[in-house]
Short mmCIF file of N, CA and C in Angstrom, two decimals:
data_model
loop_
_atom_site.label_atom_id
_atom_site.label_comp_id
_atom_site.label_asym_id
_atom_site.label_seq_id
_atom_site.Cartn_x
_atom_site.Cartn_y
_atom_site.Cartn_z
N UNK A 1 0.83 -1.18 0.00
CA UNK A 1 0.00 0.00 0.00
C UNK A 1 0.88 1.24 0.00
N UNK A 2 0.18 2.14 -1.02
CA UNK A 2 1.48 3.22 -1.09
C UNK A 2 1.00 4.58 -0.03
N UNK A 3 1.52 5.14 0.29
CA UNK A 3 1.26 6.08 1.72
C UNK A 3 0.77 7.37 0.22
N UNK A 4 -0.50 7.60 1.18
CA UNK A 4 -1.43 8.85 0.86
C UNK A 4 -0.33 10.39 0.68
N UNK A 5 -0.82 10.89 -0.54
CA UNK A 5 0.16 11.83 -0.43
C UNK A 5 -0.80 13.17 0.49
N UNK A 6 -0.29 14.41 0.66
CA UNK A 6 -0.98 15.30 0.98
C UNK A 6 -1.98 15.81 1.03
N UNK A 7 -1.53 16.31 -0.31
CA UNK A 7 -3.36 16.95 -0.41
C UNK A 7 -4.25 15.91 -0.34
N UNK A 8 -4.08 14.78 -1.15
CA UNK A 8 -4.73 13.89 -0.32
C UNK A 8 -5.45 14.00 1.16
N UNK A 9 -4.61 13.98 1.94
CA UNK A 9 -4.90 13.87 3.02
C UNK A 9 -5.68 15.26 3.27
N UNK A 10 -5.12 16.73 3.21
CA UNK A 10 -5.78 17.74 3.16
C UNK A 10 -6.66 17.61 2.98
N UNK A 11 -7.63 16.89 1.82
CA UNK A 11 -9.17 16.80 1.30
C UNK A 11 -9.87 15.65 2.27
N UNK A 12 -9.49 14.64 2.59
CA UNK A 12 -9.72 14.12 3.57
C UNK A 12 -10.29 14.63 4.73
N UNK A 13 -9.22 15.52 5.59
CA UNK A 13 -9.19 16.22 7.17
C UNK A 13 -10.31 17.12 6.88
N UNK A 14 -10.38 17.96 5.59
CA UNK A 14 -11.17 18.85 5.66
C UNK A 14 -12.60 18.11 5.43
N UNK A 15 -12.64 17.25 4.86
CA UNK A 15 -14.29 16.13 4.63
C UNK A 15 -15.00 15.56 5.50
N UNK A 16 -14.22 15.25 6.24
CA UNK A 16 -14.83 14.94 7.46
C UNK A 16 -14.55 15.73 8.84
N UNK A 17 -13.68 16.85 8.62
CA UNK A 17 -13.88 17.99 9.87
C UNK A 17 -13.25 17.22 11.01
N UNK A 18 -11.97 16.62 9.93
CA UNK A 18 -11.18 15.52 11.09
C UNK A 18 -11.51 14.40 10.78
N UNK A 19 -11.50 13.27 11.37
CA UNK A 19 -12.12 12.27 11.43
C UNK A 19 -13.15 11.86 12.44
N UNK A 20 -14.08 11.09 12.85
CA UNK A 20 -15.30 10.86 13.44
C UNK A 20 -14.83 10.82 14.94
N UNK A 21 -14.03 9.53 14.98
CA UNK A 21 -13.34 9.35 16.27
C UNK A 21 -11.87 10.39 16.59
N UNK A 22 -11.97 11.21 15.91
CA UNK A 22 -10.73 11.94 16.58
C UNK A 22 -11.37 13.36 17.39
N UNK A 23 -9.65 13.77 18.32
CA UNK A 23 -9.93 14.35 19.17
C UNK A 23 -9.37 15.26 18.69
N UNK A 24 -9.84 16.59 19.25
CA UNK A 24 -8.44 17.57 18.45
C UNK A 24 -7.84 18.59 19.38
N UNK A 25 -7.26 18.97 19.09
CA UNK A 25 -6.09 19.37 20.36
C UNK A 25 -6.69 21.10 20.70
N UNK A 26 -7.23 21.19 21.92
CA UNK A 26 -8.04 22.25 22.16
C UNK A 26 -6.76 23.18 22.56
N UNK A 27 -6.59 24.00 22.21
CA UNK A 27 -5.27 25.11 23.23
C UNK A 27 -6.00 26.53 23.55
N UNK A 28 -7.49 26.68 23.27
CA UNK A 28 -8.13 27.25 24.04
C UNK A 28 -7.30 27.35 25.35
N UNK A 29 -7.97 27.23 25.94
CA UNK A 29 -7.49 27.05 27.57
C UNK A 29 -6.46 27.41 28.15
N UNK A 30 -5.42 27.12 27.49
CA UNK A 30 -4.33 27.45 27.57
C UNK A 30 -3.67 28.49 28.39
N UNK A 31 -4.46 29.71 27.39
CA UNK A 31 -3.32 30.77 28.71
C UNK A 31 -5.36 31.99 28.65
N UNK A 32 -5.00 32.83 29.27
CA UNK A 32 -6.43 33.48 29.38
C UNK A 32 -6.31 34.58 28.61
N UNK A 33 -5.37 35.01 27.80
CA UNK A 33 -5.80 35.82 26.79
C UNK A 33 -6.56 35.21 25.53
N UNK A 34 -7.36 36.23 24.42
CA UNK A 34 -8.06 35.28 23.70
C UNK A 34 -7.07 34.87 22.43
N UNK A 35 -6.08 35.62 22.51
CA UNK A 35 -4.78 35.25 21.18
C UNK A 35 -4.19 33.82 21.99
N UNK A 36 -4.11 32.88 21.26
CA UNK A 36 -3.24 31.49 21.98
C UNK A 36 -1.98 31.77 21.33
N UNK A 37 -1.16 31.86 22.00
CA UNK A 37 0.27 31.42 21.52
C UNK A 37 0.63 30.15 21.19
N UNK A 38 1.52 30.42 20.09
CA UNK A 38 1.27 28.68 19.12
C UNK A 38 0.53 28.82 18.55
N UNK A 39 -0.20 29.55 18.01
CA UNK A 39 -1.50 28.68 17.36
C UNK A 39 -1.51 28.28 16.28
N UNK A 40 -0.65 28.35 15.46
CA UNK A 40 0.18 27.77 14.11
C UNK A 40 0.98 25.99 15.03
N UNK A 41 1.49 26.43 15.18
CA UNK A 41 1.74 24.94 15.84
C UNK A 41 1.08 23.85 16.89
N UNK A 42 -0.59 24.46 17.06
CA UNK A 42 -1.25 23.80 17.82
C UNK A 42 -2.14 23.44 16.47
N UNK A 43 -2.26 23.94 15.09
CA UNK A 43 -2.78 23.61 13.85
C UNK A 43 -2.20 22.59 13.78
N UNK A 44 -0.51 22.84 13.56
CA UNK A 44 -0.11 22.13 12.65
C UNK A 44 -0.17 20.50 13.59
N UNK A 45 0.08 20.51 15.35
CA UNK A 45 -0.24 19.28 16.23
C UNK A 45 -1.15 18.52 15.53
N UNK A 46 -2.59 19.26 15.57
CA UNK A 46 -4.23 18.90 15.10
C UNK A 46 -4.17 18.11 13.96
N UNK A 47 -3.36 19.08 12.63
CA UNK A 47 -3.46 17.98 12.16
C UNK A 47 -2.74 17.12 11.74
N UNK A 48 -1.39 17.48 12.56
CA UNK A 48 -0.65 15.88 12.50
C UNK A 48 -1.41 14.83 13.29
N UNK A 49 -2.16 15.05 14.16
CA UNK A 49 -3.04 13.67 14.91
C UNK A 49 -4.26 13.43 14.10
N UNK A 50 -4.49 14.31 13.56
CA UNK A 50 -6.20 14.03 12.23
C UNK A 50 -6.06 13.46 11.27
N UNK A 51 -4.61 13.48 10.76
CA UNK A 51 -3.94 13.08 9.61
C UNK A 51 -3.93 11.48 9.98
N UNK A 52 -3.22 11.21 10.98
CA UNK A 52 -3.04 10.06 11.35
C UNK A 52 -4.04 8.58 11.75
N UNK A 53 -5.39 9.65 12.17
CA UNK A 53 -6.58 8.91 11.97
C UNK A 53 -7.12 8.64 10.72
N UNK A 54 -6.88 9.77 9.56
CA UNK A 54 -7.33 9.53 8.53
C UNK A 54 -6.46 8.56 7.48
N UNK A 55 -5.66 7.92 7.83
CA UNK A 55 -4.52 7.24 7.58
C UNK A 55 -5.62 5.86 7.76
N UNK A 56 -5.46 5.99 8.89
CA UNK A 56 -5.75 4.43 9.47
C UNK A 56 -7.49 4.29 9.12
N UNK A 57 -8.22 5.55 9.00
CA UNK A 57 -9.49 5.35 8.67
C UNK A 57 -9.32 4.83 7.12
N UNK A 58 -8.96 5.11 6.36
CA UNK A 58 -8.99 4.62 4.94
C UNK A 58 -8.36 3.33 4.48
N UNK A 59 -6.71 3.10 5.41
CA UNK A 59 -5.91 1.84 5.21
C UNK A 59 -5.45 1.52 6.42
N UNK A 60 -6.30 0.50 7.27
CA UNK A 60 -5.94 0.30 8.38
C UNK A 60 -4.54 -0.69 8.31
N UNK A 61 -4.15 -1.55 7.48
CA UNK A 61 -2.76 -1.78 7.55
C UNK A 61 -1.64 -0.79 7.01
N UNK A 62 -1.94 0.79 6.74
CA UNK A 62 -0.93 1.32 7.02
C UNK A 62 -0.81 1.98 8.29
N UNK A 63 0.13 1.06 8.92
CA UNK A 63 -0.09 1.27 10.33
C UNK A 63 1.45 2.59 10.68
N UNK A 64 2.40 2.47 9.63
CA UNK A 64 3.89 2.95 9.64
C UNK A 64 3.71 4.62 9.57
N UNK A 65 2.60 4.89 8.43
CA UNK A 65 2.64 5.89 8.01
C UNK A 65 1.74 7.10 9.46
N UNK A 66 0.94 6.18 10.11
CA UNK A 66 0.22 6.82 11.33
C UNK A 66 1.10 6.82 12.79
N UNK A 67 1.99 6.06 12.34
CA UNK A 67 2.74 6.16 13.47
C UNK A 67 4.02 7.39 13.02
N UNK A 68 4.09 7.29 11.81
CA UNK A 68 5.02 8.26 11.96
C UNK A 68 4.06 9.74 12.08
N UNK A 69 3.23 9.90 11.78
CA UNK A 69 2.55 11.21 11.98
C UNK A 69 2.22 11.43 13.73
N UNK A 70 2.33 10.23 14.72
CA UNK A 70 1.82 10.71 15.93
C UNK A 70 3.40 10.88 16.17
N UNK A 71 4.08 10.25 15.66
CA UNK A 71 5.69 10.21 16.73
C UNK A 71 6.46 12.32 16.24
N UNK A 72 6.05 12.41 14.74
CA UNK A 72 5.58 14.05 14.98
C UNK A 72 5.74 14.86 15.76
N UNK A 73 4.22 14.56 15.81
CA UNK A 73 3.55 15.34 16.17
C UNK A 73 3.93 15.53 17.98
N UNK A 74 4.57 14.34 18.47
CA UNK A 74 5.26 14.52 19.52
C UNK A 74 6.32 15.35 19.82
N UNK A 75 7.31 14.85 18.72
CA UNK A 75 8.28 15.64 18.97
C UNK A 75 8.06 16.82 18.82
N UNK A 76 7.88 17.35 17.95
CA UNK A 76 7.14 19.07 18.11
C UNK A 76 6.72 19.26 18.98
N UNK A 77 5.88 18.75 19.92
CA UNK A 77 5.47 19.04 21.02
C UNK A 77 6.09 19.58 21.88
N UNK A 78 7.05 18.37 22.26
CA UNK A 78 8.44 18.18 23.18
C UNK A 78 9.12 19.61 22.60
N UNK A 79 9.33 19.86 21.56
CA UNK A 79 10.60 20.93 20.74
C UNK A 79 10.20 22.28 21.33
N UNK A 80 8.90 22.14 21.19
CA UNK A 80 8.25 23.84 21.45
C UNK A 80 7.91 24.03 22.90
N UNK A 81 7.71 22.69 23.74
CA UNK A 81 7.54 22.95 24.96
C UNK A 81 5.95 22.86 25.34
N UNK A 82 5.24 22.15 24.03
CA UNK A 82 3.55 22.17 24.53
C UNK A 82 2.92 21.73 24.84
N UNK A 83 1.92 21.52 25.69
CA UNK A 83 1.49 20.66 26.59
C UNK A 83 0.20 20.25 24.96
N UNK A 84 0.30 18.68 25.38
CA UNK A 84 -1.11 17.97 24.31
C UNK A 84 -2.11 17.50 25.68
N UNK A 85 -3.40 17.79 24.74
CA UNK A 85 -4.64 17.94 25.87
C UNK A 85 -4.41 16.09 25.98
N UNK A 86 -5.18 15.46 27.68
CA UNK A 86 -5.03 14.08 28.02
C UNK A 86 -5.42 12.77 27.25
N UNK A 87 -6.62 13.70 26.60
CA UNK A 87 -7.59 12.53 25.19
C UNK A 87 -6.47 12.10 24.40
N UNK A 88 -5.70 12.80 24.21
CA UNK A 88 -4.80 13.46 22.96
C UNK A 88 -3.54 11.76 23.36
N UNK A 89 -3.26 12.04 24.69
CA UNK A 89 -1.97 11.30 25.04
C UNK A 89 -2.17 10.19 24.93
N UNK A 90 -3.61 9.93 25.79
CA UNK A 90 -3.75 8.57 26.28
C UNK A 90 -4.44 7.80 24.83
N UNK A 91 -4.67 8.23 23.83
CA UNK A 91 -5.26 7.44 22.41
C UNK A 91 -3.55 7.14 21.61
N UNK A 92 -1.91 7.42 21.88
CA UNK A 92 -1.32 7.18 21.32
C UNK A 92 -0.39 6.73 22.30
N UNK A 93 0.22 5.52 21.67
CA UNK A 93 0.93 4.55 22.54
C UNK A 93 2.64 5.02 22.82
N UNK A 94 2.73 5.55 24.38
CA UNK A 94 4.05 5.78 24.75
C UNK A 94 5.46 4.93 24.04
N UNK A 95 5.31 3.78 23.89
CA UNK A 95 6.65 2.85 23.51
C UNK A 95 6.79 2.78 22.34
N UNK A 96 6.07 2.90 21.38
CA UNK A 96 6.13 2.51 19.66
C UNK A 96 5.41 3.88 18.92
N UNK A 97 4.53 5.12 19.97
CA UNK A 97 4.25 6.16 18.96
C UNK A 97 2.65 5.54 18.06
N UNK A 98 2.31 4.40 17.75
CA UNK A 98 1.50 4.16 17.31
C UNK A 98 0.04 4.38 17.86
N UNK A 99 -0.37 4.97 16.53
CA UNK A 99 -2.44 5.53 17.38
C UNK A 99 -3.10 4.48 17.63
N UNK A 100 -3.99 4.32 18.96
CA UNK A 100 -4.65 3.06 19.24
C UNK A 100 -6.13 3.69 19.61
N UNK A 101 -6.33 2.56 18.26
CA UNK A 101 -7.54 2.51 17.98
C UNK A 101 -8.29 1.48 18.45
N UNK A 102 -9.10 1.29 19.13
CA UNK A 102 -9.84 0.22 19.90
C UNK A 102 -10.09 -0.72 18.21
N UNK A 103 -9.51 -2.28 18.23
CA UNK A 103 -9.97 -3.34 17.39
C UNK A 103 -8.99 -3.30 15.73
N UNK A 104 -8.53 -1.90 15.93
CA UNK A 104 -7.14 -1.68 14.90
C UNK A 104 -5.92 -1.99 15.28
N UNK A 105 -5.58 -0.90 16.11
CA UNK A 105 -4.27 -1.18 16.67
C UNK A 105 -4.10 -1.31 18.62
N UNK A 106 -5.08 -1.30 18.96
CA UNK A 106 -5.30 -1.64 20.23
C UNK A 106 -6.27 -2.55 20.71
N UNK A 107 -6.16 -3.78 21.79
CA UNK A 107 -7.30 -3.87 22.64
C UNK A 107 -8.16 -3.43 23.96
N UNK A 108 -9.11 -3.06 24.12
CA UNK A 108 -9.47 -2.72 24.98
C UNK A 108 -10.15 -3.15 26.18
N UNK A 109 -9.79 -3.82 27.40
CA UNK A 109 -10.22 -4.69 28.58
C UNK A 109 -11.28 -4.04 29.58
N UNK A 110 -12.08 -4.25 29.77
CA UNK A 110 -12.35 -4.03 31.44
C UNK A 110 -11.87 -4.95 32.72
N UNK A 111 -11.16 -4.51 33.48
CA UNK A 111 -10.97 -5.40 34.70
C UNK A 111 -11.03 -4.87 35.88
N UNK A 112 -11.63 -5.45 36.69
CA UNK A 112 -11.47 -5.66 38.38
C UNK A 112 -10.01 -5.97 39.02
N UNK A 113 -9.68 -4.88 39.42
CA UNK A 113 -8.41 -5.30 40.47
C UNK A 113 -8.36 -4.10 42.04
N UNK A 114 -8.39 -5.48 42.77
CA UNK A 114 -8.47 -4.97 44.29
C UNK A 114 -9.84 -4.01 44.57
N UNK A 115 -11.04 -4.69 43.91
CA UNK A 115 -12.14 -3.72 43.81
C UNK A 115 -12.19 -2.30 42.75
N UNK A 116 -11.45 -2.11 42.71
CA UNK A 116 -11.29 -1.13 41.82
C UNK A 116 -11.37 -1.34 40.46
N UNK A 117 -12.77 -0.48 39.37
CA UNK A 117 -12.28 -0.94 38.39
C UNK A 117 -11.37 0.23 37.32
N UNK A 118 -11.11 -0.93 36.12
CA UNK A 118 -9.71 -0.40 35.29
C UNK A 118 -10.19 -0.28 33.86
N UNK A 119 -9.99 -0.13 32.87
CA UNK A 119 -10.20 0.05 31.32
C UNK A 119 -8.39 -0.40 31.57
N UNK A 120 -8.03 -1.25 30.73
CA UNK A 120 -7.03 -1.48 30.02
C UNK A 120 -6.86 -1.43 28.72
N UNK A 121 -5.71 -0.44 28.31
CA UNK A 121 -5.78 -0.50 26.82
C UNK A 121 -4.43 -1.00 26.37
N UNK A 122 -4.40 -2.51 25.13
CA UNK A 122 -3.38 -2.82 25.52
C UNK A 122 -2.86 -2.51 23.72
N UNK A 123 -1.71 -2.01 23.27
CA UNK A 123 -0.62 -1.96 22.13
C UNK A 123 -0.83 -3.27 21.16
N UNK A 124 -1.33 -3.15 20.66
CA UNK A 124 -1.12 -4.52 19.31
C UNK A 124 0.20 -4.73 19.16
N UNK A 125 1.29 -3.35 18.45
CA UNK A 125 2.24 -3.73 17.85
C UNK A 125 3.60 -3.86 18.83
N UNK A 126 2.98 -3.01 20.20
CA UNK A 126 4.70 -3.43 21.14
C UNK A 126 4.03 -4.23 22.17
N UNK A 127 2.65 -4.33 22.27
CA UNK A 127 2.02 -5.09 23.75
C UNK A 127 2.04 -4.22 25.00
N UNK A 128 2.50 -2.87 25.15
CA UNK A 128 1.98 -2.07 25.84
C UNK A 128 0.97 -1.86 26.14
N UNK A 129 0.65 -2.07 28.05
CA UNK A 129 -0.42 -1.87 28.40
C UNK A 129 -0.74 -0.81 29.32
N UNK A 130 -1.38 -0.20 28.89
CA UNK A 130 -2.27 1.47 29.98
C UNK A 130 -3.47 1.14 30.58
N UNK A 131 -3.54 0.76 32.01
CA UNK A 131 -4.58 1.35 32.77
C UNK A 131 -4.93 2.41 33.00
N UNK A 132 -6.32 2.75 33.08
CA UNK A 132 -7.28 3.72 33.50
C UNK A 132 -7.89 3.64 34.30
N UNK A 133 -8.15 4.45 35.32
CA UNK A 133 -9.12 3.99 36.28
C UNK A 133 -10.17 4.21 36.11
N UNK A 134 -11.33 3.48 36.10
CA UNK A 134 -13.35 4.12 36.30
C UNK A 134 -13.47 4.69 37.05
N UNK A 135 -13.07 5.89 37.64
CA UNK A 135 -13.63 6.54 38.86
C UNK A 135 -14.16 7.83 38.80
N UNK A 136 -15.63 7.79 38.67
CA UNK A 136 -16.41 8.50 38.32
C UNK A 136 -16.23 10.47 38.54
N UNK A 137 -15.69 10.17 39.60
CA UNK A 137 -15.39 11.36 40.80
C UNK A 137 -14.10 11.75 40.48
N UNK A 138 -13.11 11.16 39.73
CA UNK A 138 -11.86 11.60 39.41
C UNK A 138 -12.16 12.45 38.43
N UNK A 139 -10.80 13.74 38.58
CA UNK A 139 -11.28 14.21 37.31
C UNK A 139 -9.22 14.77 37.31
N UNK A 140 -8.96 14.74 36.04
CA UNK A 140 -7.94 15.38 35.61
C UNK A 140 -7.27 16.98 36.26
N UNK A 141 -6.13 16.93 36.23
CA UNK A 141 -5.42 18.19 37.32
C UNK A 141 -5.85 19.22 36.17
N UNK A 142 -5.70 18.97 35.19
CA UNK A 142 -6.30 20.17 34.15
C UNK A 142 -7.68 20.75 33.94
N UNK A 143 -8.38 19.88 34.82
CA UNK A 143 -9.95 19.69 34.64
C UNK A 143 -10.20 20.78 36.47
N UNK A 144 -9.36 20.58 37.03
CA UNK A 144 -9.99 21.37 38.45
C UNK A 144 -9.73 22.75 38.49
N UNK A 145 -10.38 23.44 39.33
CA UNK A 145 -10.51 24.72 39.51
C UNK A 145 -8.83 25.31 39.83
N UNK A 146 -7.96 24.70 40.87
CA UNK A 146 -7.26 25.26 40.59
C UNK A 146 -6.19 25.19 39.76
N UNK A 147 -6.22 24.77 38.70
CA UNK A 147 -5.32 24.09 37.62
C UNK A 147 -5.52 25.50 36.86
N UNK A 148 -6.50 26.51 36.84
CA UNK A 148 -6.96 26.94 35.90
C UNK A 148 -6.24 27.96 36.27
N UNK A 149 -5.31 28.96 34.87
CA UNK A 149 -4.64 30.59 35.54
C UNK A 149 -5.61 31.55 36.08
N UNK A 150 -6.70 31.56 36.00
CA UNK A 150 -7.47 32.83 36.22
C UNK A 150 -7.76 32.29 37.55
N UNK A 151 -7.20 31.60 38.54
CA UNK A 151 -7.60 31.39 40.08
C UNK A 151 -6.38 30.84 40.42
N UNK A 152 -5.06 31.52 39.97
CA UNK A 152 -3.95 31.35 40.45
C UNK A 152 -3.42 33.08 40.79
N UNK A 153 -2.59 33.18 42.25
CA UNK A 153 -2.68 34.63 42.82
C UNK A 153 -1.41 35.16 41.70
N UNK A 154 -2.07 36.74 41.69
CA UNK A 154 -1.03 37.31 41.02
C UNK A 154 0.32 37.75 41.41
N UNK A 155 0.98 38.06 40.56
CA UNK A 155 2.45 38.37 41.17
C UNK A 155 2.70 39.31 42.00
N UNK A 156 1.79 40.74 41.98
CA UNK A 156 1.58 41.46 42.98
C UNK A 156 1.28 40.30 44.59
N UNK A 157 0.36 40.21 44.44
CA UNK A 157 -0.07 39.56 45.99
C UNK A 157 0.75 38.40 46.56
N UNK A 158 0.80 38.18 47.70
CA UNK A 158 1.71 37.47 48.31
C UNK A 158 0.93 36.14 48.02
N UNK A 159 1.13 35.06 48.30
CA UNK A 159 0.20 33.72 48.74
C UNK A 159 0.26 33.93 50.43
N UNK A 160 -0.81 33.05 50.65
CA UNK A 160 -1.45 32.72 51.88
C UNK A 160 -0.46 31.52 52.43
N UNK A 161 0.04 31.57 53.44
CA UNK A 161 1.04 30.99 54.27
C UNK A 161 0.83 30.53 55.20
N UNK A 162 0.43 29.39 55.48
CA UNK A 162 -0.82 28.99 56.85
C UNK A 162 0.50 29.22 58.07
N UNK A 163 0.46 29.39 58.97
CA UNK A 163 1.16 29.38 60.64
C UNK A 163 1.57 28.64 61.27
N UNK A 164 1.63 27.31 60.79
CA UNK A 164 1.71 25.53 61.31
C UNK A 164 3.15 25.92 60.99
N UNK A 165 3.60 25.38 62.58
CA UNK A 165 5.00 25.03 62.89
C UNK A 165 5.24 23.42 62.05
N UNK A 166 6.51 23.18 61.40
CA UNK A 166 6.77 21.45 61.64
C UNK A 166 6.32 20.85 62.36
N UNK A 167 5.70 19.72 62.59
CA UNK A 167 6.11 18.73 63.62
C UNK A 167 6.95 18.52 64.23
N UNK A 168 8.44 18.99 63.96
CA UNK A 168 9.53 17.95 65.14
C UNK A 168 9.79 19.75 65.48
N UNK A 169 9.81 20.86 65.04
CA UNK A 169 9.61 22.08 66.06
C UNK A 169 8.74 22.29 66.77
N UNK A 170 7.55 21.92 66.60
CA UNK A 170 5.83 21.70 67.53
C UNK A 170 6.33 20.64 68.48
N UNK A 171 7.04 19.39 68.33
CA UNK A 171 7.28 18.74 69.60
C UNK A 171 8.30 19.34 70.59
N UNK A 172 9.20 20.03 69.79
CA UNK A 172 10.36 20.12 70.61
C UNK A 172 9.61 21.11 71.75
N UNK A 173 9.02 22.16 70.88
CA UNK A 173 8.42 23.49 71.96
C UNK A 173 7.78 22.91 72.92
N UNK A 174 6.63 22.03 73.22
CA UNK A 174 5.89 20.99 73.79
C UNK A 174 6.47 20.84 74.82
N UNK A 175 7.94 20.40 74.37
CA UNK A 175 8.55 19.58 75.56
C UNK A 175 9.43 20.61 76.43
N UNK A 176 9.72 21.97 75.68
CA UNK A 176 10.15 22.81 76.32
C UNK A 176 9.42 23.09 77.40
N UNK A 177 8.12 23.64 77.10
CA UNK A 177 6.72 23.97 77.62
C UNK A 177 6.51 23.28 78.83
N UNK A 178 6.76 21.94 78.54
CA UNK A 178 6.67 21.22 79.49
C UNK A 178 7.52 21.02 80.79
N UNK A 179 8.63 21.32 80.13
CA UNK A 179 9.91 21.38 81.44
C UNK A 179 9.54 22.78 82.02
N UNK A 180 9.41 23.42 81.32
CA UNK A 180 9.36 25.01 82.21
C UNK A 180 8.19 25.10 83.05
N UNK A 181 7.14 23.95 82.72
CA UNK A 181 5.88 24.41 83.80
C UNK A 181 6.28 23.34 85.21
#
């Protein structure tokens, strides 16, 4: 199978507005002005990972050509210093770079361990396996209130510094306290 050339692919990404199952790399959020910095290279991320679905959506045994578009789209990442949203990480496989696709290039488990349950997603091509946890109530450090800049103190204001001695200075005083009474 001969690897899709460009525009190719261009007419593709743009036909389906991505692909069905893909995620696309939000950098909204990012910083709180409404200009994102990067935003040419949070494009070009998008659609090195859209590209790569649309790879595997059309020829699922070209598995080389999608892996080289996520391993990319990494390194750029890494180069520029940018954080990729969690959907983003956890759909491409740490050890081999390859996109896992539930029944393409990945399987996907449910299991019970120690009560707790897991989603396992395991690597077709290196056998890498990622647990997830089901826990309804969990939510991502990027996902909570204070993760977010607009409820982080500004550089003017000091932070809040609670008054709690150590422990082994709270005992020692104790015992001072104690001899002197």
């Amino acid at each position: 199978a001969l690897p899709i050339l460009h525009n190719e692919l261009d007419r593709c990404v743009q036909a389906h507005g991505g692909w069905r199952g893909s995620r696309e790399i939000d950098a909204s959020h990012m910083t709180m002005s409404t200009q994102v910095k990067d935003k040419e290279a949070f494009q070009r991320l998008n659609f090195l990972y859209q590209a790569a679905h649309c790879v595997l959506a059309k020829n699922p045994e070209n598995i080389e050509l999608a892996r080289f578009y996520c391993y990319t789209e990494r390194t750029i990442s890494k180069r520029l210093v940018l954080r990729r949203d969690p959907s983003v990480k956890r759909t491409v496989c740490k050890r081999c770079h390859c996109l896992l696709l539930p029944g393409v290039t990945s399987t996907v488990r449910q299991r019970k361990n120690r009560g707790q349950r897991r989603t396992v997603v395991r690597c077709l091509s290196c056998g890498l396996t990622k647990p997830f946890v089901n826990n309804p109530k969990y939510k991502l450090w990027s996902e909570q209130p204070e993760a977010l800049l607009e409820n982080q103190p500004k550089k003017d204001e000091k932070p809040v510094v609670s008054q709690k001695k150590p422990k082994e200075k709270r005992d020692a005083q104790e015992k001072c306290d104690a001899k002197q009474s």
